[in-house]
Every structure is written in C-alpha cells, then in structure tokens.
Amino acid sequence: MPTMYYKSNAAWPNYHLTRGTFDPGEGKPVMRIASLAVINAADTIHDSGLERFAATATTLFGHLLTLESQLAGSPAPFAAGMVGAGWSFSSLIGTPVSQLLCEGLSDARMLAPAERHANCELPADYIGLAGGGTVMKDLFAWAESLDRTLLTSGSFLGPTIAGGFATASHGSRLGHGGIQNMVLGMHLVVGSREHVWIERKSCPVLSQAGLDRLTTGNGVKVRFVADDDQFEDALVHLGAMGIVNGVALALMDNRKFALMQRMQVLTPDWLKDIAKGDFKSIAGQLGCSTEPSFYELTLNPRSPFDDGATHTLYFPSSKSQLAPAGPAYITSPADAIASLGLSIFQINVDMLEEELNLHSWAQPNPIPVSVLRRLFSGSDSAFTYYCNLKDYETIDEPFDPEDPSVPAYAWSELHKGGITSGIPGALYNASFAIQLERVPDAIPLLCAAVAGLPPAFVFTLRFVSKAAGTLAFTRFDQSAVIEIDGLSPLICQMAQSKVAASNPQAPVILKALNELSGTLKTGAAAIRTALDDAGIGYSMHWGKLGDLDQAKVYADYGHPQEPDSLIRRWRETRDALLSSFGKRIFWNEAVISYGLLDEVK
Ligand SMILES: Cc1cc2nc3c(=O)[nH]c(=O)nc-3n(C[C@H](O)[C@H](O)[C@H](O)COP(=O)(O)OP(=O)(O)OC[C@H]3O[C@@H](n4cnc5c(N)ncnc54)[C@H](O)[C@@H]3O)c2cc1C
C-alpha cells in the first residue's frame, strides 16, 4: 500500500526559483509550505498499471480525508495544490498551506489486452499507462526500452507528464500538437472518496474489466466519463481538475532522427516559407532535401536579418543501429542563458578593461559595450554568447540523414533531462503563441519593439499544429510560439550582491546589472504591446512569465459570463468532475489571478 509522509513548514523552491522569497538559511528563494505531502508508491512495483492507479488513489483518498477535516476547522479557505517537477515559473505551483509533490506517482506499464476496449483505435501494446508524476525522461526511457516512443515533448525531458500537459507544454514536432495530444485517458482523484476515469467517447480506451481494476482498496468504484468535449476541457487542467493520478498515452514505434544544427542568415522570404508551413523548403535552403520532423529557429532580436540565426532540425533516419548514439549535446537557449547567468555571477569587477565614469553614462544610453563584454565573458550580447557555445555547421556541405557518418538519435538522446550548465534561477522565459501565417509580420515588429533594450535575450520560434485541449494557449490551428529567453532579475540581483561597494568600478557594474534585471520584464511587455498594436492575435504560456492577467485571458478565451466562453465550459466540466470538497481545494494562485476561477470563499 503506498504511503504518504508530510514535511512541516518545509522550504520548497520551484525549478527556476521564481516563487517565494530569498531565505538566507537556504541560500535561495523558497516558499514555506505548512504541510508538504510526499507520496511513495515503491511497494506497488509488482502491480499492473491500473492496479497501481487504484493503489495510489486509495492512499490519496486518505490524504484528502485529512485535508477535508482540516478545511472544516479552518477559519479561511485554502488551496491544496499539486506539483509535478516544479518547472513552471508562474504561480500555478506554490500553495502555502498544503502542497502535494506528485513525483512518487511515477511508473509506466503497458495496458493489458483484457483492459483494452474492443473499439479502441490502438492495440494494447501501443498504450502506455503512466503515473501522473512520471518524469518525461523516465517515460521515454521506458518506451524506448520496448522499442516504442512518444510523439513529442518540450525541449527538456525534466517535467512530469501530468505537469507537462497541464499547461499544454510543447516542443517543435512539425505537424503535431503538444504533450496533451498524446493523452488518451485520465484517472483523476477528485475528492476524498471519488475518482473518475475520463476518455473521449469517440476514442474508447478501457474495457469494463479495465474500469473494474480501478476499484480502490477501500471499495470505491471509479466514475466513468466518456465525453469528447469534457475530455478536451480536462486536458489543460492547470492543477484545478483534481489529482492526475495516472494517464493512458498513445505510443508509437521507436524511430531515430538525424540532427542538423546550422547557422544561416535569415531573410524575409525565409519567414514567408515558415508562414506557409513549407519546412521542406527551409531544409532545402540549409542543404537537405528531406522533409524535417522538427525545426527550431533562434535569432538575434537586435539584428534578425543581418547576423546568422541558428537552425535546429531533426530528419527521420531509417538507420536501426544496435548501439545508442549517445546524447546529442544540443545547446539550447535556456542552457546558454543559465551559463551566461553564471558568468555574470562570477564577474570580477577588478578586471574591467577600461575605466568608465558613471557620470558620462547618460540615462537613456544603452549599457556600454565594454561593460557588456565584461559581464558576458567577452560577448557583446546574449545571442553572441549563445552562438559561441557551439561550432555550428554552415550550409556549404549538403546534409544526408542517411549518410553512414551521420548519427541516428532516439528522441531521448536529443532532449536533456534539465539544464546542465550555469546556475539555477538565471533564466527568464515568456512564450507567445501566434498564428503561423503572421510570422513574417511579427518578427520584424517584435525586434523593433525591443531594439532599445540591452541585448540580454534571444528569440526562439517553435511550431505546433492542432493542439488539443480547450485552454491550450497554442490555440490557433497552426501556431508559431515565439519565446523570449534571457537573464532573470534574480541572477542580476544575486550578482549585484557580490559586488563590493568599495570597488571603484562598482557603480558602473551595479548600474548595468540594475538595468539588466528589468530588461526581460520590459521586453515581454514590449512584445505584448507590439502584437496588440499590430492586431496580431496571441496567447501566452500559462506556466511562464510575462504578467499574464485576467483581462488578456478573457480577451483570448471569452469572459466566463459569455455563453460561448471557453472558460465557461472549462468551469462547467470542472464542476461536473470534482466533488464539492474538491472544488474548494483544487486551485492555485494563478487560476484565480487569470480569472479562470472565482476567488474561493
Ligand atoms: C528550463 C525550462 C524549459 C522549459 N521548456 C518548455 C518547453 O520546451 N515547452 C513548453 O511548453 N514549456 C516549457 N517549459 C515550461 C514547463 O514545461 C511547464 O511549465 C510544465 O507545465 C512544467 O511541468 P511540471 O511537471 O514541472 O509541472 P509543474 O510546473 O510542477 O505543474 C504545472 C501544473 O500542473 C499541476 N500538476 C502537476 N502535476 C499534477 C498532478 N499529478 N495532478 C494534478 N495537477 C498536477 C500543477 O498544480 C500546476 O498547476 C519549460 C520550463 C523550464 C523551467
């Protein structure tokens, strides 16, 4: 029987240290959580996937029963939130009274043939059953060990499956949606005695025998919901649809990819090819005649059409080598920024090349290049720093994915489990989904909008098609997601705290760091204004930064009082799925501030 244990007044940080306040004892920002719950299900190792779901649900009922009596005696309402890997930057995570760490809900098994509905589109050995807290890296490792794989992921495999699809997290798998598109069914614990299996009516998954397996140790049968609309609503759950105890996932045959990373100057026509979804033409311009499966573009916001941009593509490879290729060592913008963060944290102010008189640095002037170079390890911008971390191929050589010298990577080899360089908390990231066809208008506009800011960030474009989930922020049929990755205020403030005030160079460095610390927030706001002014529709990633607010959320998804509001139907599904107690505890600060739910009284 899985067990729970609790830490009282626990210091909890999220992955990117955006929640909480600086705690000198911990040496970093943390939130204090009055009761931090951890589930351990190691003893279910011999159970089947669905038996395991039943076992963890039984233990979660006990956890919720305790919370129910706590809430009954509490003078004020409180949220009992869930955390996956804690990779969200926003207040979707961090509930100070009670929080459940879901990483113990970790396991993956194949569906048994008898548990599969006769009309299910997939055979049982192409349906994985994963605990909601399973980290994507473990999920891919399990699937690939069985010569299967999953369709897509984010750029890293650090998030959990339930946390990943909570926010419609996405990567850049061309022609496909986000992580939520792989989900076929969900097992939700929705109250202290209630649990639900939800799947699409049009895509049945579990047989009656499968549903019976979900009966908990204390005899509570699962409530079965087969409804396409409610399933779409529940997918992008934002931590407010109960505990995602487990999911059924579509698997596919394992496949290998050839990796191309090239540097090439961007042109307005290139952006037009993107707008048309003509990624084959883009691959052709980079020297490969094969249709790519994946494309990411990182550019210098300061000069999008002058400097080279970096282009990362995966091509299908028919090679079936026995030995793994090993990690591909792709340097992502997030990795580069974390490493840049370390560089500014380690700055030695005595080493400034030239002395700078603070009085000659007039207010509106940008940070002098000599100071930037010192802060950025010799680079004059975050983009140059990022490019210098790797030797990119140029397009002189044709690229053949089937060439014997070109390695064939599994998906897990192309995606790291986390940021492996630099310093935690260095990254600020906001993501904006726009219609793919607006890319040629948007990029020059956005670059112009941030032109006056210190060059402390890069833009990356990724592509998502037909994202599932009512509240997927990638809400266009074909979306391009524009990411701004740059230095966080935290890392700039941490670097400032290391500069000795007595040093004659200190005023200049402190002023530069001060300017850098506000740059990304200003940049994200400038992007929003530019898109609004140009009438380019956009939505923002629920789990990231950029000051997403209720007005914007209502503009995008409809005011809940409007009959055709997507928020209204999302709320109705939540009301239909959760117990009355569940409605009072399954929320978080973000879903209230976004206006997705009314304040709980
Ligand atoms: C370095 C970095 C890179 C990133 N790259 C990408 C990217 O490529 N693409 C992208 O789209 N996003 C990306 N993100 C954002 C990240 O993928 C999302 O924020 C994702 O939701 C985090 O997943 P998680 O498992 O950490 O969930 P958390 O952040 O812990 O939780 C997210 C939400 O899910 C809820 N939740 C988690 N587990 C459960 C559960 N079992 N039951 C019920 N609710 C639950 C939480 O309450 C919360 O509301 C990145 C973030 C970082 C820090």
XYZ file of C-alpha atoms and ligand atoms in Angstrom:
654
model
C 0.000 0.000 0.000
C 1.537 3.372 -0.997
C 2.280 5.686 1.898
C 2.269 9.435 2.457
C 4.631 11.408 4.578
C 4.499 15.068 5.435
C 7.093 17.755 5.991
C 6.000 20.644 8.205
C 6.945 24.223 7.434
C 9.004 22.910 4.528
C 11.276 25.096 2.418
C 10.156 24.473 -1.168
C 11.763 26.033 -4.269
C 10.458 25.723 -7.819
C 12.959 24.727 -10.506
C 13.617 28.256 -11.651
C 13.354 29.958 -8.263
C 10.623 32.364 -9.329
C 8.352 31.542 -6.373
C 8.958 32.544 -2.769
C 11.389 34.934 -1.204
C 15.097 34.799 -0.542
C 15.882 32.677 2.506
C 19.418 33.245 3.840
C 19.409 29.818 5.504
C 18.608 28.085 2.213
C 20.762 30.438 0.126
C 17.981 30.865 -2.453
C 14.338 31.929 -2.775
C 11.936 29.393 -1.263
C 8.307 29.217 -0.246
C 7.391 27.948 3.195
C 4.742 25.244 2.869
C 2.912 24.447 6.103
C 2.309 20.844 5.033
C 4.252 19.384 2.119
C 2.929 15.930 1.246
C 5.021 13.284 -0.491
C 3.631 10.007 -1.801
C 5.733 6.859 -2.002
C 4.392 4.010 -4.130
C 7.508 1.861 -4.347
C 5.706 -1.193 -2.974
C 3.357 -1.354 -5.984
C 6.211 -2.465 -8.205
C 4.583 -5.834 -8.954
C 1.139 -4.375 -9.724
C -0.160 -3.810 -13.243
C -0.598 -0.207 -14.417
C -4.295 0.051 -13.498
C -3.843 -1.823 -10.204
C -1.182 0.687 -9.343
C -3.528 3.576 -10.137
C -6.097 2.006 -7.771
C -3.474 1.625 -5.036
C -2.222 5.214 -5.213
C -5.811 6.521 -5.409
C -6.577 4.693 -2.152
C -3.691 6.469 -0.431
C -4.629 9.817 -1.986
C -8.156 9.419 -0.567
C -6.581 9.193 2.897
C -4.583 12.354 2.220
C -7.693 14.198 1.067
C -9.753 12.983 4.031
C -7.204 14.580 6.356
C -7.387 17.790 4.351
C -11.177 17.705 4.438
C -11.230 17.756 8.224
C -8.502 20.410 8.251
C -10.570 22.585 5.905
C -13.686 22.083 8.020
C -11.843 23.515 11.031
C -10.046 26.258 9.132
C -11.145 29.878 9.548
C -10.211 30.609 5.925
C -10.298 28.654 2.657
C -7.013 27.266 1.365
C -5.737 25.577 -1.773
C -4.181 22.128 -1.711
C -2.114 22.272 -4.883
C -0.070 19.706 -6.763
C 3.481 19.935 -8.058
C 4.938 17.835 -10.848
C 8.598 18.639 -11.402
C 8.085 22.272 -10.372
C 9.250 23.580 -13.770
C 6.510 26.200 -14.055
C 7.683 29.740 -13.492
C 4.194 31.050 -12.691
C 2.013 30.774 -9.581
C 0.337 27.613 -10.889
C 2.551 25.999 -8.259
C 3.298 27.065 -4.710
C 0.298 26.691 -2.373
C 1.475 27.711 1.103
C -0.924 25.756 3.328
C -0.829 22.352 1.653
C 1.003 21.048 -1.375
C 1.357 17.544 -2.796
C 4.581 16.552 -4.551
C 3.445 14.127 -7.246
C 6.820 12.717 -8.223
C 6.030 9.495 -6.302
C 3.211 8.793 -8.787
C 5.901 7.565 -11.118
C 5.706 4.420 -13.193
C 4.911 3.246 -16.709
C 3.373 -0.036 -17.857
C 1.652 -1.354 -20.950
C -2.142 -1.701 -20.938
C -3.120 -5.374 -20.652
C -5.129 -6.708 -23.646
C -8.153 -7.546 -21.445
C -8.213 -3.968 -20.150
C -8.493 -2.511 -23.658
C -11.878 -1.521 -25.083
C -12.759 -3.592 -28.138
C -13.230 -0.430 -30.241
C -10.018 1.258 -29.148
C -8.047 2.623 -32.111
C -4.728 1.310 -30.806
C -3.603 -2.188 -29.836
C -2.933 -2.656 -26.107
C 0.822 -2.755 -26.632
C 0.695 0.769 -28.081
C -0.995 2.215 -24.985
C 1.166 3.174 -22.024
C -0.217 3.663 -18.516
C 1.873 6.227 -16.681
C 1.559 7.641 -13.177
C 0.818 11.375 -13.273
C 4.170 12.176 -11.656
C 6.275 10.256 -14.173
C 9.085 12.439 -15.446
C 9.226 12.609 -19.250
C 12.806 11.318 -19.261
C 11.733 8.130 -17.455
C 8.740 7.783 -19.741
C 10.866 7.950 -22.889
C 13.449 5.578 -21.375
C 10.710 3.049 -20.603
C 9.073 3.354 -24.038
C 12.367 3.170 -25.929
C 13.404 0.088 -23.939
C 10.356 -1.612 -25.511
C 11.160 -0.245 -28.977
C 8.327 2.263 -28.677
C 8.427 6.016 -28.268
C 6.160 9.005 -27.696
C 5.225 11.608 -30.220
C 6.623 14.726 -28.607
C 7.885 16.579 -25.542
C 9.086 20.017 -24.516
C 12.675 20.976 -25.199
C 13.742 19.195 -21.990
C 12.516 15.912 -20.528
C 12.530 17.228 -16.942
C 8.791 17.950 -16.491
C 6.306 15.260 -15.484
C 3.608 14.005 -17.811
C 0.680 15.494 -15.816
C 2.507 18.775 -15.178
C 3.522 18.976 -18.830
C 0.054 18.642 -20.310
C -1.429 20.788 -17.521
C -0.083 23.819 -19.402
C -0.175 22.403 -22.958
C 3.608 22.261 -22.962
C 5.005 21.760 -26.416
C 8.161 21.277 -28.391
C 8.587 21.628 -32.070
C 7.389 18.368 -33.613
C 6.226 19.579 -37.010
C 2.625 18.839 -37.903
C 1.699 17.810 -34.352
C 0.314 19.258 -31.126
C 1.720 19.375 -27.602
C 2.231 16.830 -24.833
C -1.541 16.805 -24.206
C -2.139 15.407 -27.704
C -0.661 12.057 -26.605
C -3.165 11.585 -23.757
C -5.956 9.047 -24.396
C -7.469 8.793 -20.914
C -7.034 10.244 -17.421
C -7.528 8.840 -13.944
C -8.425 11.780 -11.696
C -8.770 11.721 -7.926
C -11.445 14.365 -7.459
C -12.439 14.128 -3.793
C -11.788 12.198 -0.608
C -13.954 9.299 -1.819
C -14.384 9.979 -5.546
C -12.300 9.172 -8.581
C -13.019 9.451 -12.295
C -11.749 7.780 -15.449
C -12.288 10.164 -18.371
C -11.735 9.392 -22.040
C -13.143 10.570 -25.380
C -16.397 8.908 -26.416
C -15.033 8.874 -29.950
C -11.860 7.101 -28.810
C -12.683 4.474 -26.193
C -9.731 3.119 -24.208
C -10.739 0.969 -21.221
C -12.922 -2.138 -21.228
C -15.237 -2.872 -18.303
C -12.517 -5.180 -16.949
C -10.103 -2.255 -17.106
C -12.526 0.049 -15.300
C -13.113 -2.621 -12.641
C -9.361 -2.770 -11.992
C -9.554 0.849 -10.834
C -11.771 -0.013 -7.855
C -9.784 1.208 -4.877
C -8.596 -0.836 -1.900
C -11.473 0.553 0.157
C -14.001 -0.495 -2.480
C -14.701 2.827 -4.239
C -15.632 2.184 -7.867
C -14.424 4.621 -10.474
C -16.889 7.032 -12.088
C -16.666 6.606 -15.847
C -16.933 9.642 -18.139
C -16.806 9.190 -21.920
C -17.261 12.632 -23.434
C -15.203 14.344 -26.140
C -15.900 17.909 -25.007
C -15.294 17.278 -21.325
C -12.110 15.413 -22.168
C -10.823 18.414 -24.148
C -11.671 20.679 -21.203
C -9.938 18.489 -18.628
C -6.720 18.108 -20.637
C -5.220 21.536 -19.968
C -6.119 21.214 -16.311
C -3.785 23.805 -14.751
C -3.831 21.877 -11.481
C -7.538 22.585 -10.965
C -9.245 19.353 -12.109
C -8.170 17.116 -9.230
C -5.068 14.985 -8.844
C -3.976 13.410 -12.135
C -3.187 10.020 -10.662
C -2.449 8.329 -13.977
C -2.921 8.559 -17.725
C -3.209 6.356 -20.787
C -0.830 7.512 -23.509
C -0.548 6.732 -27.209
C 2.768 5.084 -28.060
C 4.359 4.630 -31.450
C 7.175 2.565 -32.910
C 10.543 3.881 -31.882
C 12.252 5.958 -34.526
C 15.590 7.617 -34.982
C 16.463 11.078 -36.191
C 19.444 12.706 -37.839
C 20.317 16.040 -36.239
C 21.276 19.154 -38.173
C 22.335 22.366 -36.426
C 23.337 25.059 -38.862
C 23.926 28.779 -38.805
C 22.417 30.736 -41.670
C 21.281 34.301 -42.202
C 17.535 34.780 -42.050
C 15.650 36.616 -44.795
C 12.080 37.928 -45.025
C 11.421 35.180 -47.623
C 12.570 32.574 -45.110
C 9.887 33.806 -42.724
C 7.360 33.553 -45.569
C 8.285 29.876 -46.005
C 7.662 29.387 -42.287
C 4.297 31.132 -42.624
C 3.334 28.675 -45.377
C 4.484 25.742 -43.246
C 6.967 24.920 -46.011
C 9.611 23.392 -43.772
C 10.890 21.232 -46.627
C 11.919 24.386 -48.462
C 13.684 25.588 -45.324
C 15.534 22.284 -45.027
C 16.463 22.612 -48.697
C 17.943 26.064 -48.141
C 20.014 24.547 -45.336
C 21.327 21.792 -47.587
C 18.969 18.837 -47.022
C 16.302 17.585 -49.416
C 14.384 15.533 -46.792
C 11.178 16.728 -45.087
C 12.128 17.595 -41.475
C 10.273 16.295 -38.399
C 11.398 19.140 -36.167
C 12.519 22.734 -36.642
C 13.565 25.401 -34.170
C 14.942 28.793 -35.039
C 16.871 31.070 -32.681
C 17.624 34.615 -33.795
C 19.231 37.789 -32.609
C 16.426 40.238 -31.742
C 18.891 43.090 -32.341
C 19.506 42.243 -35.992
C 17.314 39.393 -37.202
C 18.312 39.692 -40.861
C 21.999 40.584 -40.503
C 23.519 38.147 -38.052
C 23.247 34.438 -38.705
C 20.389 32.638 -36.981
C 20.699 29.085 -35.631
C 18.526 26.368 -37.145
C 17.973 23.014 -35.416
C 16.276 20.287 -37.452
C 15.628 16.591 -36.992
C 15.162 14.379 -40.023
C 13.748 10.864 -39.969
C 16.517 8.301 -40.233
C 15.957 4.739 -41.373
C 19.086 3.530 -39.599
C 18.472 0.926 -36.948
C 21.801 0.790 -35.209
C 22.058 -1.521 -32.241
C 24.183 0.746 -30.075
C 22.664 4.034 -28.887
C 24.159 7.141 -30.461
C 24.527 8.764 -27.027
C 23.479 12.280 -26.016
C 23.343 14.784 -28.871
C 24.597 17.719 -26.765
C 22.299 20.327 -28.261
C 22.911 23.717 -26.682
C 19.505 25.224 -26.073
C 18.936 28.940 -25.451
C 17.877 28.053 -21.878
C 21.198 26.292 -21.313
C 23.080 29.236 -22.769
C 21.280 31.757 -20.566
C 21.928 29.657 -17.446
C 25.585 29.612 -18.381
C 25.558 33.357 -19.064
C 23.979 33.795 -15.630
C 26.946 32.020 -14.087
C 29.282 34.290 -15.991
C 27.720 37.468 -14.610
C 27.518 35.921 -11.155
C 31.256 35.286 -11.254
C 32.209 38.701 -12.603
C 35.400 40.107 -11.217
C 34.923 43.879 -11.103
C 38.646 44.480 -10.747
C 39.121 43.141 -14.248
C 37.232 45.802 -16.222
C 39.162 46.556 -19.406
C 38.589 50.271 -19.276
C 37.527 52.537 -16.540
C 34.156 54.078 -17.083
C 32.998 57.252 -15.482
C 29.462 56.813 -14.263
C 28.713 60.479 -14.906
C 29.476 60.055 -18.609
C 26.887 57.271 -18.843
C 23.819 59.354 -19.536
C 20.496 57.821 -18.513
C 18.964 56.841 -21.866
C 22.203 55.394 -23.220
C 22.452 51.642 -23.545
C 24.904 49.739 -21.387
C 28.377 50.441 -22.839
C 29.671 47.540 -24.916
C 32.855 47.319 -22.837
C 30.762 46.671 -19.732
C 28.554 44.156 -21.529
C 31.627 42.303 -22.777
C 32.962 42.089 -19.270
C 29.642 40.815 -17.934
C 29.054 38.428 -20.844
C 32.508 36.752 -20.903
C 33.685 38.714 -23.931
C 30.424 38.574 -25.933
C 28.532 41.749 -26.712
C 25.075 40.161 -26.490
C 23.275 37.118 -25.141
C 22.844 35.931 -28.733
C 26.586 36.061 -29.458
C 27.258 34.304 -26.163
C 24.783 31.554 -27.135
C 26.286 31.154 -30.630
C 29.821 30.987 -29.250
C 28.986 27.933 -27.147
C 28.931 25.686 -30.199
C 30.566 25.308 -33.595
C 27.581 25.466 -35.921
C 27.884 23.898 -39.333
C 27.464 26.236 -42.268
C 25.404 25.322 -45.299
C 28.303 24.672 -47.684
C 28.033 20.903 -47.308
C 24.881 19.034 -48.344
C 23.318 17.072 -45.480
C 22.140 13.499 -45.973
C 20.339 11.978 -42.961
C 21.167 8.502 -44.287
C 24.898 9.160 -44.636
C 26.725 6.442 -42.631
C 28.717 9.079 -40.753
C 25.563 10.884 -39.528
C 24.446 9.528 -36.129
C 20.833 8.410 -35.669
C 19.447 9.599 -32.336
C 16.446 8.426 -30.339
C 14.187 11.246 -29.039
C 15.598 10.823 -25.520
C 19.113 11.384 -26.837
C 18.084 14.659 -28.461
C 16.452 16.076 -25.317
C 18.194 16.549 -21.994
C 16.538 16.000 -18.624
C 17.355 19.507 -17.443
C 19.603 22.490 -17.755
C 23.081 21.110 -17.322
C 25.125 24.274 -17.284
C 25.239 27.541 -15.425
C 23.357 28.468 -12.323
C 19.774 27.796 -11.147
C 17.348 30.679 -11.349
C 19.210 32.522 -14.109
C 16.513 32.177 -16.757
C 13.553 34.426 -17.528
C 11.243 32.986 -20.165
C 7.932 34.086 -21.665
C 6.183 32.404 -24.627
C 3.702 33.888 -27.083
C 1.670 31.743 -29.481
C 0.625 33.467 -32.708
C -0.900 32.245 -35.957
C 1.803 30.703 -38.113
C 0.874 32.907 -41.065
C 1.609 36.065 -39.054
C 5.299 35.194 -38.514
C 6.642 37.417 -41.361
C 4.826 40.471 -39.916
C 5.514 39.669 -36.290
C 9.274 39.084 -36.247
C 10.418 42.477 -37.636
C 7.839 44.217 -35.422
C 8.931 42.443 -32.269
C 12.602 43.028 -32.977
C 11.872 46.735 -33.447
C 9.868 46.777 -30.212
C 12.833 45.545 -28.149
C 15.571 47.356 -30.090
C 16.230 49.878 -27.312
C 16.783 47.245 -24.632
C 20.119 45.789 -23.544
C 20.850 42.703 -25.700
C 20.346 40.272 -22.838
C 17.969 37.830 -24.555
C 17.276 35.776 -27.674
C 14.109 34.891 -29.594
C 13.306 31.271 -30.447
C 10.490 30.060 -32.705
C 8.806 26.658 -32.380
C 5.820 25.218 -34.189
C 2.649 23.452 -33.041
C -0.254 22.131 -35.121
C -3.771 21.352 -33.938
C -3.065 21.452 -30.223
C -5.619 19.503 -28.183
C -7.219 20.960 -25.044
C -9.832 23.694 -24.686
C -7.419 26.020 -22.915
C -4.288 25.211 -24.934
C -2.517 28.548 -25.321
C -1.344 27.298 -28.727
C -4.939 27.903 -29.744
C -4.537 28.505 -33.485
C -4.908 25.695 -35.987
C -1.241 26.281 -36.861
C 0.689 28.119 -34.136
C 4.169 29.551 -34.015
C 5.433 30.040 -30.483
C 7.856 32.915 -30.019
C 9.955 32.579 -26.891
C 11.990 35.261 -25.219
C 14.803 33.709 -23.178
C 17.052 35.953 -21.133
C 18.574 36.823 -17.796
C 16.276 36.739 -14.777
C 16.039 39.617 -12.289
C 17.154 37.133 -9.620
C 20.531 36.386 -11.182
C 21.212 40.091 -11.737
C 20.351 40.836 -8.115
C 22.497 37.937 -6.904
C 25.419 39.252 -8.954
C 24.862 42.752 -7.549
C 25.060 41.446 -4.010
C 28.581 40.183 -4.731
C 29.966 43.499 -5.940
C 31.887 45.209 -3.147
C 30.663 48.789 -2.859
C 34.215 49.929 -2.093
C 35.443 48.927 -5.536
C 35.884 51.995 -7.777
C 34.235 50.124 -10.668
C 31.246 49.097 -8.555
C 28.875 51.953 -9.514
C 29.145 51.124 -13.209
C 28.653 47.403 -12.738
C 25.788 47.887 -10.296
C 24.063 50.240 -12.717
C 24.496 47.771 -15.592
C 23.143 44.884 -13.524
C 20.265 47.045 -12.397
C 19.358 47.742 -15.990
C 19.699 44.078 -16.950
C 17.486 42.968 -14.077
C 14.471 44.809 -15.508
C 15.206 44.099 -19.166
C 13.257 40.884 -19.702
C 10.103 42.057 -17.959
C 10.204 45.214 -20.072
C 10.918 43.115 -23.170
C 7.942 40.818 -22.575
C 5.693 43.862 -22.056
C 7.034 45.454 -25.255
C 6.236 42.263 -27.181
C 2.665 42.315 -25.911
C 2.200 45.972 -26.822
C 3.670 45.460 -30.290
C 1.414 42.461 -31.009
C -1.641 44.300 -29.672
C -0.876 47.442 -31.687
C -0.407 45.439 -34.879
C -3.609 43.466 -34.309
C -1.715 40.169 -34.239
C -3.653 37.747 -32.048
C -1.592 35.892 -29.467
C -1.860 33.899 -26.258
C 0.664 33.311 -23.522
C 2.060 30.152 -21.915
C 0.201 29.515 -18.651
C 3.280 28.306 -16.802
C 5.745 31.011 -17.795
C 6.341 34.712 -17.168
C 5.191 37.929 -18.864
C 2.498 39.176 -16.461
C -0.421 37.298 -17.977
C -3.572 38.771 -16.437
C -7.323 38.302 -16.330
C -8.072 40.930 -18.988
C -5.839 39.153 -21.508
C -7.169 35.714 -20.574
C -10.778 36.861 -21.010
C -9.928 38.538 -24.314
C -8.459 35.267 -25.611
C -10.819 32.645 -24.214
C -14.011 34.644 -23.587
C -15.476 36.132 -20.410
C -16.999 33.319 -18.336
C -20.383 35.040 -18.457
C -20.486 34.862 -22.255
C -22.349 31.770 -23.478
C -19.610 30.654 -25.878
C -16.719 31.343 -23.481
C -14.124 28.566 -23.382
C -13.529 29.398 -19.724
C -17.207 28.902 -19.019
C -17.204 25.372 -20.475
C -13.883 24.572 -18.740
C -15.506 25.618 -15.441
C -18.628 23.565 -16.170
C -16.513 20.476 -16.768
C -14.580 21.142 -13.570
C -17.888 21.413 -11.700
C -19.049 18.148 -13.236
C -15.852 16.243 -12.415
C -14.892 17.442 -8.938
C -16.607 16.634 -5.656
C -17.863 19.665 -3.737
C -14.838 19.356 -1.430
C -12.532 19.057 -4.468
C -13.888 22.336 -5.843
C -12.844 24.053 -2.627
C -9.230 22.845 -2.574
C -8.042 22.164 -6.155
C -6.945 25.639 -7.194
C -3.861 27.817 -7.082
C -2.948 31.497 -7.140
C -2.588 31.581 -10.939
C -6.019 30.180 -11.834
C -7.581 32.851 -9.618
C -5.459 35.727 -10.910
C -6.038 34.614 -14.525
C -9.782 34.743 -13.767
C -10.239 31.081 -14.688
C -11.883 30.540 -11.312
C -13.586 32.967 -8.966
C -11.965 33.509 -5.616
C -12.802 30.648 -3.265
C -14.774 31.945 -0.282
C 14.119 25.155 -18.412
C 12.680 25.077 -18.805
C 12.356 24.669 -20.089
C 11.026 24.599 -20.479
N 10.741 24.206 -21.750
C 9.471 24.202 -22.169
C 9.146 23.814 -23.491
O 10.003 23.414 -24.262
N 7.853 23.889 -23.875
C 6.869 24.305 -23.032
O 5.710 24.396 -23.452
N 7.147 24.630 -21.767
C 8.413 24.580 -21.323
N 8.693 24.896 -20.021
C 7.570 25.098 -19.102
C 7.161 23.750 -18.465
O 7.206 22.722 -19.398
C 5.738 23.820 -17.959
O 5.626 24.817 -17.010
C 5.224 22.471 -17.403
O 3.870 22.652 -17.080
C 6.011 22.013 -16.186
O 5.727 20.667 -15.874
P 5.974 20.133 -14.385
O 5.889 18.661 -14.372
O 7.190 20.738 -13.838
O 4.691 20.692 -13.660
P 4.559 21.822 -12.522
O 5.203 23.053 -13.011
O 5.046 21.236 -11.255
O 2.992 21.973 -12.501
C 2.292 22.548 -13.581
C 0.795 22.500 -13.267
O 0.364 21.146 -13.236
C -0.216 20.819 -11.983
N 0.157 19.434 -11.701
C 1.384 18.882 -11.765
N 1.293 17.562 -11.514
C -0.006 17.293 -11.280
C -0.736 16.108 -10.985
N -0.158 14.900 -10.905
N -2.065 16.211 -10.816
C -2.698 17.397 -10.932
N -2.061 18.545 -11.207
C -0.733 18.480 -11.389
C 0.341 21.827 -11.004
O -0.539 22.015 -9.929
C 0.448 23.062 -11.893
O -0.798 23.693 -11.961
C 9.999 24.943 -19.573
C 10.327 25.320 -18.263
C 11.660 25.374 -17.878
C 11.995 25.747 -16.468
